């Protein structure tokens, strides 16, 4: 595609400004679609001007003056055959005073409202016109603009580009149809070219509401194409990785069955289903790329343990990576308990790697991993550092995958040992991902969902308590601990400063210590040396500590069933996913859990909304859906968004039907019309090659 400057000469400075809007070439310019429209195709008689709607009127200025009360302002009286209204400017230039003088004919575009002297328009768009000046024959698009490049200038550039494109036989390529007729008919899609043209110059009779809400067929076509490009790129990416080689880890059940028999519980049907999907993938000679989803407490770890055993049964190693030391340590303990007795007789071990372990110990672990008698390595991101060499790595499991960047996951995947083979990959997500997101942004993965929680879980009761009622809360904690239960006290999140956060945690611990002299309290935070951290967690797990004061380091994965009460300070500062995770730490045992959210007034509207959602809902999928609604996909996705094409036009909530259609169409195009798929991708993502790499 020729660069913008060739087809459509614009100056260097304009090019730079366009670049700021993400416009690098002609196609980008075509897809710089209006934010909204103004209707300058018709005139309203002043008498009939509706309230609270932007409309256009035309009249003659019969009087114009600067008033000083209540403040300096320019006030003009505009009259047509039907009536009169005031136009008022609170900020104005001398040139405007001159231009809007009595006798001038003007067209005003604005919202009229009742004023002190009668109907008025404040700061309308005002243009001086001649009598019988023709009206616009299309709605006026208003474009996203930037400093030094107004919507009006952009409109001219686009109109000019459109004329050139349509007049020029080769230029038509920009808007050429990429989709086969069958698809267009099936989903009643109008042509791409017509849609783009229409959105830049909609006819006067177009429904303003449909345009505004982006529900007009022209909008739908653009959104469909965008979603389709995303699906195509994700599916291609998926296919490409899937076409590699991986060790086929057959299901021979020697170890997995032994684990199932030794567990004190039976798998839920959701766990069984998820493991059977994973197990089937592992048996294939191509790398699995599966995301295991399930609400907090749904029991993902045991499913991961089964997958590990299936690898070991085939004499392959597995690696399990967790985002925090505490979580990695806890996995290590849990999995040592479950797998240790099965592996010991086979002379196999489990290795543990962390950033701040002793050099000696680390060397032993590294030797075990390289030598191949450590069949499972558990750790933090220390796992994918260069010195770590596996003997035969067959399976990589990443817990809380959203915490890791794309790069970190790739690094671990590349540790397969033999260059020709890639390990299978299982990702686990702590917080559920809404269906629409996993269908779009996770379309490069297969997804298993554990639905339902293990039986016997009691619902956690959530209470919202204003900070000035702390006393009631401490009384409650005392009572619970006296009755033999344990509690968490979660310190406020202080995003601005880690030092301040630490200080707050220390102070909170001290204060609580003096409030509860009869209780044994403990403190964990991110800065604690790992040995101390695990010592504290261990004695909390053993019941020696009654009240654990903690920063949000305990957010993920921590599992102490006897802890049934949690107090979260400054809950209004925390995100929904975080609150849901934290709350998931209680209510794991038989006793019903209670989660007290302390908040400090005044709180912002959005914080209020978050607290309301967490108060009203316990289902993680529903909370995630609401979170997506509040924050939008960009923020929700966090680290994942790097390398994944973001959506500009489609809205996952509003356009689910289009997403479904695009998903089906992507598969169909790749199968039956690979050329069309290629053209489509080229058009939407071709120039942004980084999208296709990861
Ligand atoms: P998450 O999905 O949040 O990672 P975990 O794997 O930590 O959940 O499991 C939460 C708790 O539930 C653990 O104590 C685990 O041993 C227990 N658990 C897992 N599966 C079952 C089951 N089928 N029945 C009873 N308890 C289970
Ligand atoms: Mg977990």
XYZ file of C-alpha atoms and ligand atoms in Angstrom:
722
model
C 0.000 0.000 0.000
C 1.582 3.305 -1.010
C 2.288 5.710 1.823
C -0.142 8.485 2.514
C 2.131 11.180 1.215
C 2.234 9.617 -2.243
C -1.450 9.240 -2.862
C -2.513 12.195 -0.946
C 0.161 14.792 -0.439
C 0.050 16.292 3.018
C 2.796 18.195 4.751
C 5.227 16.656 7.177
C 3.657 18.396 10.151
C 0.190 17.216 9.209
C 1.569 13.722 8.821
C 2.997 13.884 12.307
C -0.278 15.053 13.715
C -2.106 12.302 11.887
C 0.353 9.832 13.339
C -0.650 11.011 16.781
C -4.148 9.846 15.946
C -2.763 6.506 14.804
C -3.160 7.338 11.130
C -0.204 6.217 9.057
C -1.747 5.658 5.679
C -4.801 5.899 3.497
C -6.564 2.944 5.018
C -6.085 4.258 8.539
C -7.572 7.510 7.363
C -10.615 5.718 5.940
C -11.060 3.977 9.246
C -10.801 7.134 11.268
C -14.507 7.025 11.826
C -16.677 9.772 13.286
C -17.373 10.006 16.978
C -20.770 11.501 16.264
C -22.671 13.574 13.745
C -24.222 16.983 13.588
C -27.309 17.565 11.552
C -26.894 20.622 9.398
C -29.146 19.305 6.679
C -32.247 21.058 7.956
C -33.380 24.230 9.673
C -35.834 24.473 12.532
C -38.137 27.474 12.814
C -37.159 29.132 16.085
C -40.635 28.688 17.467
C -40.425 24.889 17.018
C -36.968 24.342 18.435
C -37.116 21.260 20.671
C -35.505 21.338 24.094
C -32.366 19.342 24.861
C -31.554 18.425 21.298
C -28.885 19.853 19.067
C -30.585 21.472 16.096
C -29.868 24.098 13.507
C -31.696 27.395 13.092
C -31.173 30.371 10.834
C -31.996 34.001 11.574
C -30.864 37.562 11.440
C -29.110 39.243 14.356
C -31.286 42.161 15.391
C -29.277 43.222 18.374
C -25.835 42.474 19.707
C -24.235 43.727 22.898
C -21.663 42.999 25.531
C -23.183 42.747 28.987
C -21.315 42.870 32.217
C -23.764 41.352 34.627
C -23.591 38.817 36.101
C -20.335 38.567 34.157
C -18.881 39.762 30.907
C -20.666 38.125 28.014
C -21.673 38.617 24.407
C -25.435 38.431 23.916
C -27.119 38.506 20.511
C -30.782 38.409 19.659
C -31.518 36.251 16.620
C -34.835 36.394 14.848
C -36.555 34.433 12.084
C -40.095 34.596 10.716
C -41.392 32.413 13.546
C -39.719 33.846 16.625
C -36.629 34.977 18.456
C -33.922 33.510 20.655
C -30.759 34.654 22.401
C -27.302 33.419 21.699
C -24.815 33.866 24.466
C -21.013 33.575 24.587
C -19.205 33.653 27.903
C -15.815 33.426 26.244
C -15.380 35.304 23.009
C -12.899 37.143 20.851
C -13.066 40.712 19.617
C -13.398 39.311 16.115
C -16.619 37.594 17.130
C -18.096 40.788 18.516
C -17.455 42.358 15.151
C -18.721 39.445 13.104
C -21.942 38.934 15.042
C -23.248 42.422 14.594
C -26.823 43.483 13.950
C -28.053 42.745 10.440
C -25.918 39.624 9.935
C -27.608 36.403 8.893
C -26.377 33.438 10.940
C -26.875 29.713 11.223
C -26.655 28.377 14.750
C -26.191 24.776 15.727
C -26.797 24.063 19.359
C -29.134 23.075 22.134
C -31.774 25.587 23.077
C -32.913 25.926 26.655
C -35.109 28.302 28.523
C -33.144 31.316 29.755
C -33.911 34.404 31.751
C -35.144 36.420 28.763
C -36.551 33.527 26.729
C -35.057 30.607 24.815
C -31.302 30.763 24.444
C -28.366 28.886 22.983
C -25.126 29.126 24.919
C -21.974 28.775 22.829
C -23.668 27.457 19.711
C -21.685 26.718 16.596
C -22.327 29.944 14.648
C -21.717 30.565 10.970
C -22.435 33.700 8.947
C -24.404 32.847 5.810
C -26.044 34.500 2.836
C -29.703 34.234 2.207
C -30.587 30.923 0.541
C -27.235 29.391 1.219
C -27.605 25.666 0.485
C -27.862 23.260 3.387
C -25.477 20.356 3.917
C -26.676 17.281 2.043
C -25.253 14.802 4.539
C -24.921 14.699 8.308
C -21.684 16.371 9.362
C -19.268 13.870 10.865
C -17.314 14.949 13.918
C -13.957 13.198 14.123
C -11.598 12.472 16.969
C -9.150 15.359 16.654
C -5.841 16.400 18.156
C -4.087 19.660 18.930
C -3.515 21.544 15.707
C -5.662 19.210 13.648
C -9.344 19.949 13.936
C -12.223 17.679 13.136
C -12.983 19.992 10.251
C -9.520 19.589 8.713
C -9.689 15.854 9.162
C -13.053 15.843 7.468
C -11.601 17.618 4.467
C -8.684 15.209 4.259
C -11.028 12.269 4.406
C -13.407 13.675 1.822
C -10.509 14.332 -0.493
C -9.099 10.854 0.058
C -12.506 9.340 -0.584
C -12.861 11.221 -3.860
C -9.431 10.103 -4.988
C -9.981 6.537 -3.938
C -13.289 6.272 -5.706
C -12.134 8.048 -8.815
C -9.022 5.982 -9.152
C -9.166 2.412 -10.410
C -6.243 1.197 -8.324
C -7.270 3.253 -5.328
C -10.443 1.209 -5.081
C -8.338 -1.539 -3.591
C -8.544 0.175 -0.292
C -12.209 -0.446 -0.063
C -12.485 -3.599 -2.124
C -14.696 -6.368 -0.781
C -12.773 -9.062 1.041
C -15.607 -11.389 1.940
C -17.334 -14.038 -0.173
C -20.993 -13.434 -1.071
C -22.187 -16.389 0.967
C -20.927 -14.785 4.148
C -22.350 -11.377 3.279
C -25.753 -12.899 2.629
C -25.788 -15.144 5.648
C -25.123 -12.348 8.101
C -26.909 -9.665 6.045
C -23.799 -7.560 5.823
C -23.653 -4.614 3.484
C -20.591 -3.978 1.362
C -17.450 -2.704 3.036
C -17.022 0.150 0.615
C -20.580 1.382 1.008
C -20.273 1.165 4.759
C -17.128 3.253 4.948
C -18.513 5.873 2.580
C -21.778 5.993 4.442
C -20.158 6.532 7.817
C -18.158 9.452 6.451
C -21.125 10.994 4.678
C -24.400 9.600 5.936
C -27.543 10.637 4.113
C -29.835 13.118 5.882
C -32.519 10.479 6.370
C -30.151 8.111 8.207
C -31.284 7.309 11.708
C -29.265 9.491 14.015
C -29.911 7.112 16.902
C -28.664 4.056 15.025
C -25.578 5.968 13.968
C -24.959 7.310 17.417
C -25.302 3.929 19.040
C -23.166 2.360 16.358
C -25.965 -0.032 15.577
C -26.471 1.084 11.992
C -25.764 -1.631 9.379
C -22.747 0.370 8.206
C -21.278 0.308 11.699
C -22.097 -3.349 12.074
C -20.168 -4.182 8.947
C -17.071 -2.363 10.181
C -17.320 -4.026 13.567
C -17.804 -7.434 12.006
C -14.690 -6.946 9.900
C -12.678 -5.863 12.879
C -13.784 -8.840 14.944
C -13.140 -11.137 12.023
C -9.591 -9.841 11.666
C -9.011 -10.447 15.339
C -10.404 -13.966 15.143
C -8.379 -14.768 12.028
C -5.164 -13.588 13.578
C -5.747 -15.444 16.816
C -6.758 -18.639 15.061
C -3.790 -18.518 12.697
C -1.527 -17.974 15.605
C -3.144 -20.896 17.359
C -2.773 -23.146 14.330
C 0.803 -22.195 13.867
C 1.761 -23.101 17.408
C -0.388 -26.160 17.319
C 1.367 -27.430 14.231
C 4.611 -27.831 16.192
C 5.746 -31.034 17.846
C 5.292 -31.959 21.449
C 5.863 -35.188 23.326
C 2.739 -37.326 23.147
C 1.932 -37.976 26.789
C -0.309 -40.997 26.668
C -2.862 -41.567 29.333
C -1.679 -44.686 31.113
C -3.202 -43.886 34.481
C -0.541 -45.500 36.622
C 0.060 -42.381 38.698
C -3.079 -40.348 38.088
C -5.247 -43.141 39.383
C -3.088 -43.507 42.471
C -3.519 -39.816 43.217
C -7.280 -39.943 42.754
C -7.424 -42.892 45.124
C -5.371 -41.140 47.764
C -7.357 -37.883 47.799
C -9.772 -37.368 50.679
C -12.395 -36.090 48.207
C -13.860 -36.970 44.876
C -13.418 -34.675 41.880
C -16.389 -32.562 40.985
C -17.906 -33.172 37.587
C -16.432 -29.875 36.416
C -12.958 -30.993 37.463
C -13.397 -34.352 35.773
C -14.483 -32.756 32.549
C -11.633 -30.244 32.596
C -9.057 -32.939 33.258
C -10.378 -35.164 30.510
C -9.991 -32.292 28.042
C -6.460 -31.626 29.225
C -5.590 -35.272 29.254
C -6.727 -35.717 25.665
C -4.624 -32.755 24.550
C -1.550 -34.046 26.354
C -1.801 -37.360 24.546
C -1.518 -35.624 21.164
C 1.893 -35.016 19.590
C 1.223 -31.260 19.311
C 1.632 -28.651 21.985
C -1.467 -28.093 24.066
C -2.339 -24.456 24.650
C -5.147 -24.559 27.088
C -6.536 -22.118 29.560
C -8.103 -23.620 32.655
C -10.716 -21.345 34.095
C -12.657 -21.699 37.265
C -13.863 -19.519 40.028
C -11.797 -18.958 43.130
C -11.775 -22.202 45.114
C -13.113 -24.364 42.289
C -10.121 -26.669 42.669
C -7.798 -25.962 39.780
C -4.690 -27.134 41.620
C -5.678 -30.768 41.788
C -6.470 -30.745 38.080
C -3.004 -29.323 37.467
C -1.545 -32.067 39.678
C -3.215 -34.711 37.540
C -1.776 -33.147 34.412
C 1.676 -33.186 36.022
C 1.311 -36.877 36.768
C 0.299 -37.653 33.222
C 3.565 -36.041 32.107
C 5.565 -37.972 34.683
C 3.928 -41.231 33.681
C 5.495 -40.610 30.314
C 8.850 -39.862 31.821
C 8.594 -36.154 31.100
C 9.186 -33.306 33.520
C 6.696 -30.630 34.386
C 7.168 -27.057 35.574
C 4.682 -25.065 37.592
C 5.139 -21.318 37.740
C 3.314 -19.025 40.133
C 3.443 -15.246 40.342
C 4.319 -14.868 44.026
C 6.610 -16.628 46.460
C 3.800 -17.345 48.855
C 1.739 -19.011 46.195
C 4.665 -20.958 44.776
C 5.564 -22.146 48.245
C 2.042 -23.178 48.931
C 1.851 -25.115 45.688
C 5.090 -26.768 46.641
C 3.706 -27.891 49.955
C 0.392 -29.012 48.579
C 1.897 -30.896 45.661
C 4.618 -32.415 47.832
C 1.847 -33.743 50.031
C -0.110 -35.155 47.129
C 2.645 -36.341 44.789
C 5.568 -36.943 47.138
C 4.358 -40.356 48.371
C 3.747 -41.478 44.791
C 7.102 -40.278 43.469
C 9.391 -41.318 46.332
C 9.248 -45.061 45.607
C 10.223 -44.235 41.993
C 13.190 -42.208 43.198
C 11.714 -39.058 41.778
C 11.626 -35.685 43.505
C 10.026 -32.262 43.353
C 12.281 -29.222 43.006
C 11.686 -25.787 44.341
C 13.134 -22.598 42.892
C 12.738 -19.113 44.189
C 14.466 -15.802 43.676
C 15.876 -15.505 47.152
C 16.790 -19.022 48.143
C 20.298 -19.906 49.340
C 22.851 -20.454 46.624
C 23.711 -23.941 47.826
C 20.129 -25.061 47.861
C 19.504 -23.531 44.499
C 22.428 -25.395 42.990
C 21.141 -28.693 44.271
C 17.741 -27.950 42.781
C 19.227 -26.939 39.447
C 21.268 -30.137 39.333
C 18.177 -32.219 40.070
C 16.222 -30.504 37.341
C 18.996 -30.848 34.784
C 19.722 -34.412 35.815
C 16.108 -35.376 35.460
C 15.284 -36.907 38.818
C 13.319 -33.838 39.824
C 10.218 -34.532 37.784
C 8.387 -31.416 38.835
C 9.876 -27.971 39.339
C 7.815 -25.394 41.181
C 8.699 -21.772 41.525
C 8.232 -18.156 40.695
C 9.566 -16.528 37.558
C 12.954 -17.809 38.776
C 11.967 -20.902 36.800
C 12.587 -19.440 33.415
C 15.928 -17.875 34.119
C 18.787 -18.889 31.908
C 20.580 -21.206 34.302
C 17.546 -23.423 34.611
C 17.939 -26.354 32.278
C 15.446 -29.130 32.095
C 16.157 -32.648 31.116
C 12.912 -33.455 29.320
C 10.346 -30.760 29.941
C 6.982 -31.934 28.671
C 4.494 -29.691 30.404
C 4.503 -26.113 31.558
C 1.791 -24.902 33.905
C 1.346 -21.232 34.607
C -0.849 -20.321 37.514
C -2.536 -16.937 37.567
C -1.467 -16.457 33.978
C -2.734 -12.912 33.763
C 0.055 -11.843 36.092
C 2.704 -12.781 33.603
C 3.631 -10.941 30.481
C 3.703 -12.639 27.140
C 7.515 -12.643 27.176
C 7.773 -14.549 30.422
C 5.446 -17.244 29.209
C 7.358 -17.597 25.983
C 10.652 -17.926 27.847
C 9.388 -20.887 29.821
C 7.865 -22.515 26.795
C 11.209 -22.366 25.055
C 12.817 -24.554 27.668
C 11.628 -27.726 26.024
C 15.077 -29.315 25.864
C 15.034 -30.758 22.379
C 14.726 -27.920 19.908
C 12.272 -29.812 17.752
C 9.739 -30.167 20.522
C 7.703 -27.665 22.505
C 6.245 -28.508 25.890
C 2.486 -28.594 26.398
C 1.172 -25.505 28.074
C -1.569 -25.193 30.633
C -2.526 -21.770 31.888
C -4.706 -21.219 34.885
C -6.569 -18.079 35.650
C -7.502 -17.166 39.167
C -10.234 -14.815 38.236
C -12.817 -15.966 35.792
C -12.755 -14.345 32.402
C -16.088 -13.317 30.921
C -17.217 -15.452 28.027
C -17.026 -12.666 25.485
C -13.452 -11.907 26.436
C -12.326 -15.483 26.306
C -14.018 -15.811 22.900
C -12.192 -12.787 21.570
C -8.930 -12.026 23.297
C -8.277 -15.625 24.232
C -9.296 -17.114 20.898
C -5.742 -18.357 20.451
C -6.225 -20.796 23.306
C -8.499 -23.714 24.022
C -10.491 -23.105 27.136
C -11.662 -25.508 29.828
C -14.014 -24.260 32.457
C -14.550 -25.871 35.847
C -18.060 -24.943 36.671
C -19.304 -25.195 40.184
C -17.446 -25.382 43.463
C -16.659 -28.519 45.479
C -19.588 -29.584 47.643
C -19.869 -28.368 51.212
C -18.641 -24.865 50.514
C -20.546 -22.314 52.449
C -21.330 -18.957 51.019
C -19.246 -16.130 52.285
C -21.290 -13.455 53.951
C -20.124 -10.018 52.895
C -20.588 -6.960 55.071
C -19.908 -3.366 54.201
C -18.884 -1.322 57.212
C -17.908 2.326 57.326
C -14.563 2.924 58.930
C -16.034 4.827 61.869
C -17.563 1.563 63.064
C -14.273 -0.260 63.470
C -15.003 -1.117 67.076
C -17.805 -3.423 66.084
C -15.424 -5.086 63.688
C -12.719 -5.692 66.256
C -15.309 -7.112 68.627
C -16.308 -9.523 65.912
C -12.732 -10.617 65.290
C -12.173 -11.218 68.991
C -15.295 -13.291 69.226
C -14.390 -15.425 66.211
C -10.850 -16.081 67.391
C -12.100 -16.962 70.872
C -14.350 -19.529 69.268
C -11.262 -21.169 67.756
C -11.507 -19.664 64.297
C -8.807 -17.743 62.505
C -8.926 -14.430 60.737
C -7.157 -12.333 58.142
C -6.750 -8.610 58.438
C -5.869 -7.191 55.063
C -4.012 -3.880 55.036
C -4.900 -1.141 52.640
C -3.384 -1.066 49.235
C -1.246 2.006 48.761
C -0.451 2.259 45.118
C 1.657 5.381 45.237
C 4.358 4.006 47.479
C 5.475 0.586 48.492
C 7.380 2.062 51.432
C 4.218 3.663 52.710
C 2.325 0.430 52.251
C 4.911 -1.389 54.330
C 4.759 1.269 57.014
C 0.985 0.976 57.132
C 1.210 -2.794 57.454
C 3.673 -2.546 60.344
C 1.533 0.022 62.088
C -1.656 -1.937 61.582
C 0.048 -4.993 63.030
C 1.183 -3.033 66.064
C -2.214 -1.489 66.647
C -3.992 -4.812 66.360
C -1.468 -6.372 68.684
C -2.376 -3.901 71.380
C -6.093 -4.226 70.721
C -5.904 -8.015 70.979
C -3.301 -8.757 73.658
C -4.828 -12.186 74.198
C -4.451 -13.281 70.566
C -1.398 -14.430 68.734
C -0.966 -12.295 65.657
C 1.348 -12.595 62.681
C 2.349 -10.353 59.821
C 3.145 -11.080 56.174
C 4.034 -8.617 53.505
C 5.895 -8.583 50.216
C 9.203 -7.414 51.696
C 9.541 -10.172 54.249
C 12.452 -12.559 53.515
C 11.010 -15.744 52.042
C 11.999 -17.934 54.986
C 10.137 -15.711 57.398
C 7.232 -15.453 55.041
C 6.855 -19.184 54.846
C 7.391 -19.580 58.573
C 4.515 -17.191 59.277
C 2.263 -18.831 56.702
C 3.115 -22.230 58.102
C 2.203 -21.315 61.659
C -0.996 -19.698 60.437
C -1.840 -22.891 58.542
C -1.052 -24.872 61.718
C -3.416 -22.718 63.741
C -0.694 -21.247 65.938
C -1.443 -17.747 64.732
C -5.013 -16.546 65.264
C -4.980 -13.322 63.388
C -2.871 -12.834 60.296
C -2.213 -9.254 59.324
C -1.320 -9.180 55.655
C -0.866 -7.000 52.635
C -2.469 -8.140 49.425
C 0.305 -10.714 49.007
C -2.253 -13.213 50.247
C -4.553 -12.289 47.407
C -3.888 -15.303 45.274
C -4.192 -18.946 46.008
C -3.595 -18.966 49.764
C -5.551 -21.818 51.217
C -6.124 -22.128 54.966
C -9.540 -23.712 55.514
C -9.856 -22.799 59.188
C -9.573 -19.086 58.456
C -13.166 -18.019 58.154
C -13.145 -14.301 58.815
C -11.532 -11.605 56.775
C -11.380 -7.882 57.313
C -10.300 -5.763 54.366
C -9.294 -2.201 55.113
C -9.946 0.539 52.595
C -11.809 -1.869 50.401
C -12.850 1.099 48.284
C -9.310 1.270 46.904
C -9.266 -2.239 45.581
C -10.292 -3.620 42.231
C -13.102 -6.111 41.831
C -10.889 -9.002 40.852
C -8.701 -8.354 43.854
C -11.631 -8.184 46.252
C -13.084 -11.365 44.835
C -9.732 -13.105 45.171
C -9.234 -11.928 48.713
C -12.693 -12.923 49.730
C -12.068 -16.333 48.193
C -9.553 -16.985 50.971
C -12.345 -17.451 53.500
C -15.263 -19.854 53.341
C -12.957 -22.704 52.299
C -13.690 -24.824 55.321
C -16.970 -26.125 56.699
C -17.637 -23.034 58.821
C -19.325 -20.231 56.926
C -17.010 -17.412 55.971
C -17.467 -13.754 56.697
C -15.802 -10.960 54.808
C -15.979 -7.455 56.230
C -15.197 -4.655 53.833
C -14.172 -1.533 55.691
C -14.450 1.604 53.646
C -13.700 5.206 54.336
C -16.064 7.963 53.291
C -16.278 9.864 51.061
C -15.955 7.327 48.284
C -16.057 7.908 44.539
C -18.996 6.820 42.420
C -17.003 4.084 40.774
C -15.716 2.753 44.106
C -19.286 2.723 45.364
C -20.311 0.737 42.330
C -17.504 -1.772 42.883
C -18.472 -2.292 46.514
C -22.075 -2.748 45.503
C -21.124 -5.404 42.970
C -18.911 -7.334 45.381
C -21.612 -7.095 48.020
C -24.350 -8.358 45.737
C -22.518 -11.086 43.871
C -20.482 -14.100 44.842
C -20.243 -15.755 41.445
C -16.842 -14.907 39.992
C -18.054 -15.024 36.400
C -20.736 -12.480 37.103
C -18.294 -10.250 38.981
C -15.880 -10.478 36.070
C -18.625 -9.508 33.656
C -19.460 -6.450 35.693
C -15.802 -5.613 36.005
C -15.425 -5.749 32.242
C -18.398 -3.451 31.912
C -16.884 -0.959 34.344
C -13.341 -0.944 33.079
C -13.429 -2.036 29.470
C -11.293 -4.796 27.980
C -8.010 -2.861 27.870
C -7.649 -2.574 31.594
C -9.292 -5.856 32.337
C -6.782 -7.746 30.248
C -3.712 -6.153 31.791
C -0.523 -7.844 30.713
C -2.184 -9.891 28.056
C -3.037 -6.963 25.918
C 0.487 -6.554 24.668
C 0.633 -8.379 21.396
C -3.071 -8.926 21.041
C -5.042 -6.814 18.589
C -7.267 -4.519 20.601
C -10.719 -3.679 19.377
C -11.430 -0.115 18.375
C -14.944 -0.345 17.094
C -16.633 -3.466 18.356
C -18.041 -3.559 21.854
C -18.031 -6.995 23.372
C -21.159 -6.429 25.350
C -23.196 -4.888 22.568
C -21.851 -6.986 19.716
C -21.910 -10.533 20.997
C -23.876 -11.675 17.962
C -21.218 -10.255 15.650
C -18.507 -11.894 17.718
C -20.215 -15.252 17.323
C -20.583 -14.702 13.597
C -16.973 -13.612 13.236
C -15.761 -16.664 15.098
C -17.633 -19.032 12.841
C -16.624 -17.085 9.759
C -12.936 -17.121 10.694
C -12.877 -20.915 10.798
C -14.821 -21.091 7.581
C -12.579 -18.675 5.708
C -9.409 -20.399 6.859
C -10.843 -23.700 5.672
C -12.671 -22.756 2.486
C -11.396 -19.353 1.378
C -7.807 -18.963 2.516
C -7.232 -16.227 -0.041
C -10.052 -14.115 1.343
C -8.730 -14.697 4.862
C -5.322 -13.479 3.789
C -6.703 -10.376 2.108
C -8.795 -9.547 5.101
C -5.911 -9.897 7.538
C -3.654 -7.924 5.294
C -6.162 -5.115 5.217
C -6.696 -4.916 8.952
C -3.481 -6.066 10.512
C -1.009 -6.511 7.703
C 0.991 -3.466 8.507
C 0.919 -4.060 12.208
C 3.010 -7.149 12.088
C 3.663 -7.338 15.802
C 0.111 -8.529 16.224
C 0.903 -11.687 14.388
C 4.077 -12.605 16.155
C 3.413 -13.587 19.733
P -8.419 -22.647 43.066
O -9.241 -23.113 41.926
O -8.881 -21.340 43.616
O -6.944 -22.681 42.768
P -7.697 -24.738 44.902
O -7.142 -25.648 43.879
O -6.750 -23.998 45.756
O -8.692 -23.689 44.220
O -8.710 -25.566 45.765
C -9.350 -25.018 46.874
C -9.515 -26.040 47.973
O -10.483 -27.011 47.614
C -8.262 -26.820 48.270
O -8.173 -26.960 49.667
C -8.496 -28.149 47.602
O -7.761 -29.163 48.199
C -9.977 -28.336 47.774
N -10.616 -29.167 46.747
C -10.287 -29.253 45.461
N -11.122 -30.077 44.798
C -11.999 -30.531 45.705
C -13.107 -31.441 45.647
N -13.471 -32.012 44.491
N -13.782 -31.677 46.780
C -13.418 -31.075 47.925
N -12.384 -30.250 48.055
C -11.683 -29.962 46.968
Mg -5.281 -21.457 42.700
